[in-house]
Short mmCIF file of C-alpha atoms in Angstrom, two decimals:
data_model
loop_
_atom_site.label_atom_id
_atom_site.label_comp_id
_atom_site.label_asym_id
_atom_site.label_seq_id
_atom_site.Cartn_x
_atom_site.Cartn_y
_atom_site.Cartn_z
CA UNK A 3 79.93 92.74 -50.68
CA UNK A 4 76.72 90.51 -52.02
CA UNK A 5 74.84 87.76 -50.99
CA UNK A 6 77.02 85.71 -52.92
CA UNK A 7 80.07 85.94 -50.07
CA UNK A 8 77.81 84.72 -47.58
CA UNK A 9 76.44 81.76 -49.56
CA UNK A 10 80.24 80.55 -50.06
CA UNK A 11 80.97 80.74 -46.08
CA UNK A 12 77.88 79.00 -45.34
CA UNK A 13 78.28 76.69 -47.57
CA UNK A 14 81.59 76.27 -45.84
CA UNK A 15 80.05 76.02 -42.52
CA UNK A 16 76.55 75.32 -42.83
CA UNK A 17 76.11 75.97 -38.74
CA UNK A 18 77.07 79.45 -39.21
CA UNK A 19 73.17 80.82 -39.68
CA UNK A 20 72.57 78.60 -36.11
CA UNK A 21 75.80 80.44 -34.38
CA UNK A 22 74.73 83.70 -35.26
CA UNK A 23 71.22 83.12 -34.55
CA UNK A 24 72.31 81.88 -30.58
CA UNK A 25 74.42 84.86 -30.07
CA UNK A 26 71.94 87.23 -31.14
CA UNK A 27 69.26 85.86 -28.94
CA UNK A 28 71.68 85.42 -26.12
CA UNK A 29 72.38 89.03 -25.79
CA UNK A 30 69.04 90.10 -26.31
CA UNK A 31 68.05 87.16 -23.35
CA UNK A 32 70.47 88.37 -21.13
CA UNK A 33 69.22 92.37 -21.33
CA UNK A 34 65.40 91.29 -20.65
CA UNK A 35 66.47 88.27 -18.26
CA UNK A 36 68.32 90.51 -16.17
CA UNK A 37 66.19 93.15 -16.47
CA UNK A 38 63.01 91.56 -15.79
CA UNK A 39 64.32 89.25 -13.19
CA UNK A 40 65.43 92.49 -11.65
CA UNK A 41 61.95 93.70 -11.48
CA UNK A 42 60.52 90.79 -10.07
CA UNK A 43 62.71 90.70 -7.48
CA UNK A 44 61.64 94.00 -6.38
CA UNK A 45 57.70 93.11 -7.05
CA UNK A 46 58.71 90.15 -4.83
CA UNK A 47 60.20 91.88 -2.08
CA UNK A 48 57.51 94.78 -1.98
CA UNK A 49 54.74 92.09 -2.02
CA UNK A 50 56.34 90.47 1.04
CA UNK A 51 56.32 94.02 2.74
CA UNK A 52 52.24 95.08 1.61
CA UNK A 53 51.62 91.28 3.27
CA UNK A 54 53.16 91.21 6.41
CA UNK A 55 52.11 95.18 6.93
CA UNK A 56 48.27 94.05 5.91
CA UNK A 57 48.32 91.23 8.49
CA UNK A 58 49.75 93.27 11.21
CA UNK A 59 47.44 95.88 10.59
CA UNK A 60 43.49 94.32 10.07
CA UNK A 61 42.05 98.02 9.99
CA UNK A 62 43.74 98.80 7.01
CA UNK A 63 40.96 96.05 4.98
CA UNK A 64 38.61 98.98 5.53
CA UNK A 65 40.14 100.99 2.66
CA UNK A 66 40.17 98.50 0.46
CA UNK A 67 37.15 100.33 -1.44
CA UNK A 68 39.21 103.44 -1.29
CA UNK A 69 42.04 101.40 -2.75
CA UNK A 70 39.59 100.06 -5.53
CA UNK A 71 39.01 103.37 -6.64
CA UNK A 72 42.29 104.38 -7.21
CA UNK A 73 42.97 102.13 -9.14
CA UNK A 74 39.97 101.75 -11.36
CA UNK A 75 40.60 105.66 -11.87
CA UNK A 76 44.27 105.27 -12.44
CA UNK A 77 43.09 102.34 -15.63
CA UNK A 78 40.14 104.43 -16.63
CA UNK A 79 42.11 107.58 -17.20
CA UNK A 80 46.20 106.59 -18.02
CA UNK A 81 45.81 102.92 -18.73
CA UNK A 82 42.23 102.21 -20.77
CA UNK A 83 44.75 100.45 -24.07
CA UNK A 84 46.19 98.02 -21.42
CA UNK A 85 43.11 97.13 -18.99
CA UNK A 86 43.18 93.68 -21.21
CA UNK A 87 46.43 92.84 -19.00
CA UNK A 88 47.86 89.06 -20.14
CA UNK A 89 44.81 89.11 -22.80
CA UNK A 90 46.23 91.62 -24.81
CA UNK A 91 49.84 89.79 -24.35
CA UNK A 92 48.27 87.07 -26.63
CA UNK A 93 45.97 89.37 -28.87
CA UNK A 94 49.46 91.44 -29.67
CA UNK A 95 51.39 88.01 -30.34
CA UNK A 96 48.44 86.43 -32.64
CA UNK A 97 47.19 90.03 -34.35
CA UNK A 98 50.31 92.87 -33.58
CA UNK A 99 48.95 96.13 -34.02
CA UNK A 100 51.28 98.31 -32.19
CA UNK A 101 53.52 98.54 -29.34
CA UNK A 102 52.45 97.28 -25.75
CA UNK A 103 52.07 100.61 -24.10
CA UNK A 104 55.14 100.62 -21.32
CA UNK A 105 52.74 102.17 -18.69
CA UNK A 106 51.60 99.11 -18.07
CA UNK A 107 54.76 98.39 -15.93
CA UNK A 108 54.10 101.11 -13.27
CA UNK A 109 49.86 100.65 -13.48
CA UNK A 110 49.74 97.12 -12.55
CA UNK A 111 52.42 96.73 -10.27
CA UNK A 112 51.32 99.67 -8.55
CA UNK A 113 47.59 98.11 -8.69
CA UNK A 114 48.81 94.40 -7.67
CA UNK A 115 50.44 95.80 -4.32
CA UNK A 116 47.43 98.35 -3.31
CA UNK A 117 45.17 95.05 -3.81
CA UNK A 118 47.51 93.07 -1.91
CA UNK A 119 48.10 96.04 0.88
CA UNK A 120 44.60 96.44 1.47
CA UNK A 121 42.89 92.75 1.20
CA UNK A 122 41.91 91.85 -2.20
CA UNK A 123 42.36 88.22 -2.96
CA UNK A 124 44.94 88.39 -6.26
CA UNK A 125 47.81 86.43 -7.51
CA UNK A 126 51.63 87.49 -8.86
CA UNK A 127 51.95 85.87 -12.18
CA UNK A 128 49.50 88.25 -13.71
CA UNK A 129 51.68 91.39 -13.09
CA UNK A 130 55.39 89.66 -13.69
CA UNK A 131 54.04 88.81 -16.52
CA UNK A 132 52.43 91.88 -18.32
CA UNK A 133 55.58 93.39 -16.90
CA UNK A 134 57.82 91.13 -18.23
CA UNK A 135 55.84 91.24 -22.06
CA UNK A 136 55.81 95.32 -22.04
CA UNK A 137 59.31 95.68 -21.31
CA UNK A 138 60.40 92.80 -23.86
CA UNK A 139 58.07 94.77 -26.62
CA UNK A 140 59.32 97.75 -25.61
CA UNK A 141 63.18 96.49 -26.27
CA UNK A 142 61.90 94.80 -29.72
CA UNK A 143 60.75 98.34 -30.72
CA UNK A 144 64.26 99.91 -29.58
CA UNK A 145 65.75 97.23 -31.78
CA UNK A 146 63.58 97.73 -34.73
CA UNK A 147 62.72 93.69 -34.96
CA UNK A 148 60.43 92.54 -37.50
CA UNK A 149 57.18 91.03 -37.09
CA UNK A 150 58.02 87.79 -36.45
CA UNK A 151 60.84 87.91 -33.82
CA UNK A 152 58.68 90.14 -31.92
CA UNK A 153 56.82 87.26 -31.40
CA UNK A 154 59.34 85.67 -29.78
CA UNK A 155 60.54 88.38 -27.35
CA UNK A 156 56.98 88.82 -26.48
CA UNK A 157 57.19 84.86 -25.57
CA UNK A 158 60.66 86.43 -23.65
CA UNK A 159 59.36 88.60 -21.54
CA UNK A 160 56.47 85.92 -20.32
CA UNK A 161 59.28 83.58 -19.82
CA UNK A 162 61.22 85.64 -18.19
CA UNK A 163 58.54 86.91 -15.86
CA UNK A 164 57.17 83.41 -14.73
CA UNK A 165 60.34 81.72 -13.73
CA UNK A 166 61.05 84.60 -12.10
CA UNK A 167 58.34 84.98 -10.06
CA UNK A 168 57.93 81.53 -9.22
CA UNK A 169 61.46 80.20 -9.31
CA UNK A 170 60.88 77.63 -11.74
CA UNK A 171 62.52 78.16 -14.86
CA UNK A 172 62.16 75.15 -17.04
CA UNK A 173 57.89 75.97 -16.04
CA UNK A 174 58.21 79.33 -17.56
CA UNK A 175 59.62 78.45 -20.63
CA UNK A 176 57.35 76.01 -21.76
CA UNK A 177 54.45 78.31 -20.03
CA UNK A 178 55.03 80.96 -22.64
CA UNK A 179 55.69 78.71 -25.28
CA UNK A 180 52.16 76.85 -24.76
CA UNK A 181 50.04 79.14 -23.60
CA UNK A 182 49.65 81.46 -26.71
CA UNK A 183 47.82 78.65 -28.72
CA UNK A 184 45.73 75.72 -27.04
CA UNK A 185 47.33 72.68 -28.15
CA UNK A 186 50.50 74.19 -29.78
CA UNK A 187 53.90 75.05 -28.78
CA UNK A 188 56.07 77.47 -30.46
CA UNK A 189 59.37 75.88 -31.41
CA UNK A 190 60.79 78.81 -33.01
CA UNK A 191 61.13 80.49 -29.49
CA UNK A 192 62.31 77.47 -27.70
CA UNK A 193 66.21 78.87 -27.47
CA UNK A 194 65.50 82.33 -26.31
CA UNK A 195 62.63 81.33 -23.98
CA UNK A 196 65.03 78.56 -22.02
CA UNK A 197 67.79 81.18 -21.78
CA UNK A 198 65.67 84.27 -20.90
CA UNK A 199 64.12 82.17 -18.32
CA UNK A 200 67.53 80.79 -16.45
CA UNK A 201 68.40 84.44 -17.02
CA UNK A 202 65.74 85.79 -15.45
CA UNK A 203 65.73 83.34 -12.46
CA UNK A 204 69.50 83.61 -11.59
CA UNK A 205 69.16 86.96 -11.61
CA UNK A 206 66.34 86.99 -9.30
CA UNK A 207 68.26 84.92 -6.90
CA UNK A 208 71.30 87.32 -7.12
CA UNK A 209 68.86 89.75 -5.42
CA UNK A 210 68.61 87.37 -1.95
CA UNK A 211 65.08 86.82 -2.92
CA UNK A 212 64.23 83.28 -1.84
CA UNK A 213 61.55 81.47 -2.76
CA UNK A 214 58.54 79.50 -0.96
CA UNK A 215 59.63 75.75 -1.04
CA UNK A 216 57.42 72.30 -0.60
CA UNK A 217 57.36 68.68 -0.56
CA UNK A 218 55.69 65.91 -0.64
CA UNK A 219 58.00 63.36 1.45
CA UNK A 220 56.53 59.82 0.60
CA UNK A 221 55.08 58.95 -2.75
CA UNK A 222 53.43 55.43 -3.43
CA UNK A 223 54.37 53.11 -5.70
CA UNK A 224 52.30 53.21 -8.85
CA UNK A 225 49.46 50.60 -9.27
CA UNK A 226 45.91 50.16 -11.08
CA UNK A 227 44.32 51.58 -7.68
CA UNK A 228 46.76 54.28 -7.50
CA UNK A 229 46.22 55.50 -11.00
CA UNK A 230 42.65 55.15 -11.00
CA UNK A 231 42.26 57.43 -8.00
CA UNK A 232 44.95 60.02 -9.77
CA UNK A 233 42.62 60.03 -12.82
CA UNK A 234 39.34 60.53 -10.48
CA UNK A 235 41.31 63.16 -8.97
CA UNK A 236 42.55 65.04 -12.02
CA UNK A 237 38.77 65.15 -12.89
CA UNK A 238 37.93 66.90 -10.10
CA UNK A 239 40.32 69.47 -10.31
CA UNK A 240 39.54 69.83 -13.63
CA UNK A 241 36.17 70.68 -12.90
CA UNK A 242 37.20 72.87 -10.21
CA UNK A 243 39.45 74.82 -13.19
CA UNK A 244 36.50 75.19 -15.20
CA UNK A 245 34.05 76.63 -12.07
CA UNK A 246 37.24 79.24 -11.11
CA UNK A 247 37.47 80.56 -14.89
CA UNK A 248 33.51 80.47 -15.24
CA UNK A 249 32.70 82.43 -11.86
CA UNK A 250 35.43 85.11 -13.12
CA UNK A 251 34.30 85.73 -16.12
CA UNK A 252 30.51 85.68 -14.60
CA UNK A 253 31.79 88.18 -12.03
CA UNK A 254 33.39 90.14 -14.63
CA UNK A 255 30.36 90.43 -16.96
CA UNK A 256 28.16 91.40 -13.98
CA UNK A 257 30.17 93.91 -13.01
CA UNK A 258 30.44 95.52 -16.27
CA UNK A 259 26.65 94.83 -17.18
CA UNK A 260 25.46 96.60 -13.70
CA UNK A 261 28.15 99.17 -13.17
CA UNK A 262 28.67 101.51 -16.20
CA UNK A 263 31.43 103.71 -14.80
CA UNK A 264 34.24 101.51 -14.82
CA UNK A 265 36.60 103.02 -11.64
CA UNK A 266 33.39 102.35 -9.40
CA UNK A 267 33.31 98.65 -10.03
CA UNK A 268 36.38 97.71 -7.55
CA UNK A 269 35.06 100.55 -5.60
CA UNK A 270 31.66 98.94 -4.89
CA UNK A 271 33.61 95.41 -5.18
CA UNK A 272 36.29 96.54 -1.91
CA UNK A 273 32.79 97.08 -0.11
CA UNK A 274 31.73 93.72 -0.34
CA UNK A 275 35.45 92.19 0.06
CA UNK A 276 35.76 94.10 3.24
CA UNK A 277 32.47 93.32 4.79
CA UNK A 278 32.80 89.58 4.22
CA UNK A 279 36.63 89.65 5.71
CA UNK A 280 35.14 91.34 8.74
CA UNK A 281 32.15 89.00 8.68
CA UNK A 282 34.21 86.20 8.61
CA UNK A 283 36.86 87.66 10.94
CA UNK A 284 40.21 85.97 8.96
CA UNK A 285 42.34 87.18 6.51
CA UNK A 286 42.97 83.49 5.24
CA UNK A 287 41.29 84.15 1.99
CA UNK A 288 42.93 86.96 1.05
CA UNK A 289 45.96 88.00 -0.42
CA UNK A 290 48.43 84.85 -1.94
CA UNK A 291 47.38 82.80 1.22
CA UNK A 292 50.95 81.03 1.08
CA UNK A 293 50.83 79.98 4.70
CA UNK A 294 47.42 77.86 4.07
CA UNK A 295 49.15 76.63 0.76
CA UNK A 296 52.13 75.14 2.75
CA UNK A 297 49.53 73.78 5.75
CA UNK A 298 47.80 72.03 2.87
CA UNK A 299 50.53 69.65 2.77
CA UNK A 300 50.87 68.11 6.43
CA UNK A 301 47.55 69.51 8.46
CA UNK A 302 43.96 69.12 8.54
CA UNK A 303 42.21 72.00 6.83
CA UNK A 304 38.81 73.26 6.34
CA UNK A 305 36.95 71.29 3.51
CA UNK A 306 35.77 74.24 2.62
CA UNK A 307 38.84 76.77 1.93
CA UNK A 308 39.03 76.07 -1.76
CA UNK A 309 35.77 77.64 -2.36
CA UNK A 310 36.43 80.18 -0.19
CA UNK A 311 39.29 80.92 -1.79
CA UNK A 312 37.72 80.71 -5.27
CA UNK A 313 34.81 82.58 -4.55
CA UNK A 314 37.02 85.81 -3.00
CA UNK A 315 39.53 85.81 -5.79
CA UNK A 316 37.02 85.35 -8.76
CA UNK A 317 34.88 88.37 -7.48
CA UNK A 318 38.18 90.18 -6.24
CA UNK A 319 39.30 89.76 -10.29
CA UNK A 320 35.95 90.28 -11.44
CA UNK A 321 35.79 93.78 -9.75
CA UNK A 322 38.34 95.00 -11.75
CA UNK A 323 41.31 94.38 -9.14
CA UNK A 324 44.70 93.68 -9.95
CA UNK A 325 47.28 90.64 -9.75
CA UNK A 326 46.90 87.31 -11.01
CA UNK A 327 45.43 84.16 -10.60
CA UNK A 328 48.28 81.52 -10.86
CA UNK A 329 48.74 82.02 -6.81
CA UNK A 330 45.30 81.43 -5.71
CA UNK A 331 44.98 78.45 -8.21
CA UNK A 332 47.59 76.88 -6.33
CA UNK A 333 45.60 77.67 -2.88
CA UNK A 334 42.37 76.01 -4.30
CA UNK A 335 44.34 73.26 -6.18
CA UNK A 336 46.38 72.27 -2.89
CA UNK A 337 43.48 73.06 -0.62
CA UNK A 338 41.44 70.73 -2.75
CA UNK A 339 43.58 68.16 -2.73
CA UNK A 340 43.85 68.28 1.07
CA UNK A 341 40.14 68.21 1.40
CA UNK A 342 40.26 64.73 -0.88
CA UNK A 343 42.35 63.18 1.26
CA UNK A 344 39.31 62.37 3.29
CA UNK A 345 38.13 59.59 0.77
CA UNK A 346 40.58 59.44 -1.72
CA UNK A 347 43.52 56.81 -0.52
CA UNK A 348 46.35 58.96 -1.71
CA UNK A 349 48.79 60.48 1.05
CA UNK A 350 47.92 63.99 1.88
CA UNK A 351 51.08 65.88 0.71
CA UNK A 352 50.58 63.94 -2.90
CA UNK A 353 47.25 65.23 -3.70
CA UNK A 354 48.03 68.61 -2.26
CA UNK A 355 50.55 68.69 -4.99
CA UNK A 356 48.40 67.69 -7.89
CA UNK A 357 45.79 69.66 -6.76
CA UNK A 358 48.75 73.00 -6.59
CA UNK A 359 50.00 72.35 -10.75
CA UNK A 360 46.41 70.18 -12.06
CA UNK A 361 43.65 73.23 -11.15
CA UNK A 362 46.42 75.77 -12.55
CA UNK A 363 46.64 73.42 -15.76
CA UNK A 364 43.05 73.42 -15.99
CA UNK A 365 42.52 76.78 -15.80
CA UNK A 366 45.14 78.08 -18.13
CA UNK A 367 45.48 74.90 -20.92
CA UNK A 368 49.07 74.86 -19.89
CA UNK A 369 49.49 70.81 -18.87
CA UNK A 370 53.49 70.40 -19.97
CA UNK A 371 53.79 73.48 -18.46
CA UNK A 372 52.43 72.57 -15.21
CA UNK A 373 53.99 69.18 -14.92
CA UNK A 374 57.61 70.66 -14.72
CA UNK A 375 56.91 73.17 -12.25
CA UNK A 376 55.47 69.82 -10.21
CA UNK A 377 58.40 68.49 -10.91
CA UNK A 378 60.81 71.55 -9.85
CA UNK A 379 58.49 71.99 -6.95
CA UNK A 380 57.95 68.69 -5.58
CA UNK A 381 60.90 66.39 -7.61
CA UNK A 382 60.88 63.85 -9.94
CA UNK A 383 59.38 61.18 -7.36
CA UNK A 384 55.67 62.23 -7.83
CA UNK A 385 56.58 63.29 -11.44
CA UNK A 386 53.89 60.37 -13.13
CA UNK A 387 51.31 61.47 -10.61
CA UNK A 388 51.48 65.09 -11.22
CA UNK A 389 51.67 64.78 -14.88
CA UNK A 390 48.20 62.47 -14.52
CA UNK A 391 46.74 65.01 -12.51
CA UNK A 392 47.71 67.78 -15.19
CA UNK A 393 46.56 66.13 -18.38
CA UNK A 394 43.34 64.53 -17.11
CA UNK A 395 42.57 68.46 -15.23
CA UNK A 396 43.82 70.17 -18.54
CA UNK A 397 40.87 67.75 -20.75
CA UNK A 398 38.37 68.12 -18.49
CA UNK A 399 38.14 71.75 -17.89
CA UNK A 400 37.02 72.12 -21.47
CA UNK A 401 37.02 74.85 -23.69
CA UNK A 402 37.60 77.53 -21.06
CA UNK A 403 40.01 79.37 -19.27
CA UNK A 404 41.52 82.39 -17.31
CA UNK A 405 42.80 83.72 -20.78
CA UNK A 406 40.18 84.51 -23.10
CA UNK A 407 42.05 85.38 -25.87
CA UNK A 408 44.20 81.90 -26.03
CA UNK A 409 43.29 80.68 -29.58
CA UNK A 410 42.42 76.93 -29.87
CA UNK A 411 45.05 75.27 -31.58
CA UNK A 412 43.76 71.60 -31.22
CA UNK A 413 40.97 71.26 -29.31
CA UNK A 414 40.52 68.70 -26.83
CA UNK A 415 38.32 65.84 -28.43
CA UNK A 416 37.97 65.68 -32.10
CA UNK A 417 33.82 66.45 -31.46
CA UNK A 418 34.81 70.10 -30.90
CA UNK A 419 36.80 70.42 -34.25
CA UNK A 420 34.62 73.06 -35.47
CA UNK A 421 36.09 75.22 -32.54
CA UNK A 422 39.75 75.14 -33.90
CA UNK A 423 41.44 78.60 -34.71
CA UNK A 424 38.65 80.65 -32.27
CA UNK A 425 39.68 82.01 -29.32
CA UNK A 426 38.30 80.93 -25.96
CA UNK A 427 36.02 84.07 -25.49
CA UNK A 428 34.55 82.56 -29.11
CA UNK A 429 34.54 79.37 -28.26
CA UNK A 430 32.21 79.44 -25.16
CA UNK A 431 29.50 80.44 -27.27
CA UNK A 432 29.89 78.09 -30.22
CA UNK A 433 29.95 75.44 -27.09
CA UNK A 434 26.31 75.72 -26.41
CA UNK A 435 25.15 75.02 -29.80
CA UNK A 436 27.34 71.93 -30.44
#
C-alpha cells in the first residue's frame, strides 16, 4: 500500500491528518494526565502530612542541617545529571541531548518533603513539575517519538504537573506553553497541553485532594485613579520579582563560590535556617506559609513578611534545598500587596491578589499564564486588574528570572534587541554593558 492511497483519502477528507493527530495525542494525554495527576496527588497529600507533623513538632527544625545533608549527598552521588531541576526541563526542550534521567522522580520528591518536614522555606511547582517532565520523557522514549513531538510531551508533563498541583488547569497549559521561550508560545502543543492539563487535574480531584481556595469579594469599578494605582502597583511587584530571582541566584553563586563540596552547602545552609527560626521563634516563614497567604486577604499583617519570606526561601533555594518557588512567590506577592494597602487606595483582598499571580509573573516571564490562574483563583471580576498587575510586573522585572535557561524570544523593549535568542543566565551579563 503507498503513499498514493493515503493522498486519495485525504484528499477525500482533508480533516483526516487533524482526526488522527487528536486521537493520538489524546491517548498519549490521558496516560501522562492520569499518571502525573496521580502523583501529585500523592506529593499533595504527603506535603500536607510533613506540614502539619513539622508544626506540631518545633524540635524537629533542629535537623534541618542533618536533612540538608542528605540530600545534598543523595544529588551529589545518584542525581549530579539532574541537579539543574526545571533548568534542564528547558535546556532538554531547546538543545535534546538525551533522555531526562527518571531518578529525578524519587530524588526531588523525596528532597521537597525532607525540606518541607524539617523547615526549609520551598515551594511545590518545582517538584510536580520536574516530575511531571521526567515521566512524560520517559513515555516519549517508550514510544520511540521523534525529536520534535518530544517537545511537546515535555510541554505535557509541565502541563500536566502545574494544573495539578495548583488546580488550575487552563494556568498550566499556557504556563508550559510560555515559559520555554520569553515572549513566545508554542502553538504546536496547544491541543495536548489543554487536554493533559484537564487530565491531569480531574484526576487529581478523583483522589479527594482539595485544593486551597480564595477570594477577593468586592472589586471596584475601573477608573483613571484605579488604573493608575494598578500600574504603580504592578511596578512594584515587578521589582519585587526581579530582587527574589536576583537574591537566589546571589545565594546560589555564594554558596557554590565558598563551599566546594557540594552536599555541605544545605548542610551549612539548615544551620543558619534553623538558628534564625529559633531566633525569631515562628515558623511563619517557612514551609508554603498557606495560612499567612489566605490572612493576606482580610487581616492586618506584618509589613514586613514579604521580605521575610523572600529572604528565607532565596537562601533556603540557594543552599541547594529542594521544592519550588511558585508557592512562596505567591506568599511575597499577596503579602506585598497586603502591606500596600496602607497607601495604595485599592481594597485589601484586590491587591493581595495581584500581588499572589503579578510577583509570580515577574519572576518567571509567564504574564498570560498568570492572568488565568487570577482568573481561576479569584474569577473573572478582578480579571482587568490582575491582568494589569501581570503585564506591567512581567516588563518591569527585566531580563531576569527564576529560570535561567528560558531563552529570550522577544525581549521586553526593543533597546534590548541585541539580547534576543540568549538565555537569561546570558543575558544578565550582556545587561551591564548595554
Amino acid at each position: 500500500m503507498d503513499n498514493t492511497f493515503f493522498r486519495r483519502h485525504i484528499a477525500a477528507f482533508p480533516q483526516l491528518p487533524l482526526l488522527l493527530f487528536l486521537i493520538r495525542w489524546s491517548v498519549l494525554a490521558i496516560i501522562i494526565g492520569m499518571l502525573i495527576g496521580s502523583l501529585s496527588a500523592f506529593f499533595l497529600t504527603a506535603l500536607d502530612w510533613v506540614t502539619v507533623y513539622r508544626e506540631q513538632h518545633f524540635w524537629i527544625i533542629a535537623l534541618l542541617p542533618l536533612a540538608g545533608l542528605l540530600i545534598g549527598l543523595s544529588y551529589h552521588y545518584w542525581g549530579e545529571n539532574v541537579v539543574k531541576g526545571n533548568n534542564l526541563l528547558l535546556e532538554e526542550f531547546h538543545s535534546p541531548k538525551k533522555v531526562i534521567p527518571f531518578r529525578m522522580v524519587p530524588l526531588v520528591l523525596a528532597g521537597t518533603l525532607l525540606t518541607h518536614l524539617f523547615g526549609g522555606s520551598a515551594g511545590r511547582e518545582g517538584t510536580a513539575v520536574q516530575m511531571g517532565g521526567a515521566i512524560a520523557d520517559r513515555i516519549s522514549h517508550w514510544f520511540g517519538l521523534k525529536k520534535e513531538d518530544r517537545k511537546i510531551i515535555l510541554i505535557m508533563g509541565i502541563s500536566a504537573g502545574f494544573a495539578s498541583v495548583f488546580g488550575t488547569p487552563l494556568a498550566g497549559a499556557v504556563f508550559a506553553l510560555e515559559v520555554m521561550i520569553l515572549g513566545r508560545i508554542r502553538y504546536e502543543a496547544i491541543l495536548p497541553g489543554f487536554l493533559v492539563a484537564a487530565i491531569a487535574h480531574y484526576t487529581c480531584l478523583a483522589w479527594h485532594v482539595n485544593h486551597t481556595h480564595y477570594s477577593i469579594p468586592y472589586v471596584p469599578e475601573l477608573s483613571p485613579q484605579t488604573l493608575a494605582w494598578t500600574v504603580f502597583a504592578g511596578i512594584i511587584f515587578g521589582l519585587t520579582a526581579l530582587l527574589f530571582s536576583k537574591t537566589t541566584h546571589f545565594w546560589s553563586h555564594q554558596f557554590k563560590v565558598r563551599i566546594q563540596f557540594p552536599p555541605l552547602r544545605p548542610f551549612v545552609g539548615g544551620i543558619v535556617i534553623a538558628l534564625a527560626v529559633y531566633a525569631i521563634g515562628t515558623t511563619q516563614y517557612i514551609g508554603l506559609g498557606i495560612p499567612t497567604i489566605q490572612a493576606a486577604f482580610d487581616s492586618n499583617l506584618a509589613s514586613y513578611d514579604f521580605i521575610a519570606k523572600l529572604l528565607f526561601t532565596a537562601f533556603t533555594l540557594g543552599a541547594g534545598f529542594k521544592g519550588g518557588e511558585v508557592t512562596p512567590l505567591f506568599f511575597i506577592g499577596a503579602t506585598l500587596g497586603n502591606a500596600l494597602f496602607w497607601f495604595v487606595p485599592l481594597p485589601m483582598a484586590l491587591l493581595a491578589g495581584m500581588g499572589f499571580v503579578a510577583v509570580f509573573s515577574g519572576a518567571t516571564n509567564t504574564p498570560i499564564a498568570c492572568t488565568l490562574m487570577g482568573l481561576e483563583l479569584f474569577g473573572v471580576e478582578s480579571g482587568i486588574y490582575i491582568a494589569i498587575a501581570c503585564v506591567t510586573a512581567y516588563l518591569f522585572s527585566g531580563h531576569t528570572g527564576i529560570y535561567s535557561a528560558q531563552i529570550i524570544g522577544s525581549p521586553k523593549h526593543q533597546f534590548y534587541l541585541r539580547l534576543k535568542g540568549k538565555p537569561l543566565s546570558e543575558a544578565k551579563n550582556n545587561d551591564k554593558h548595554l
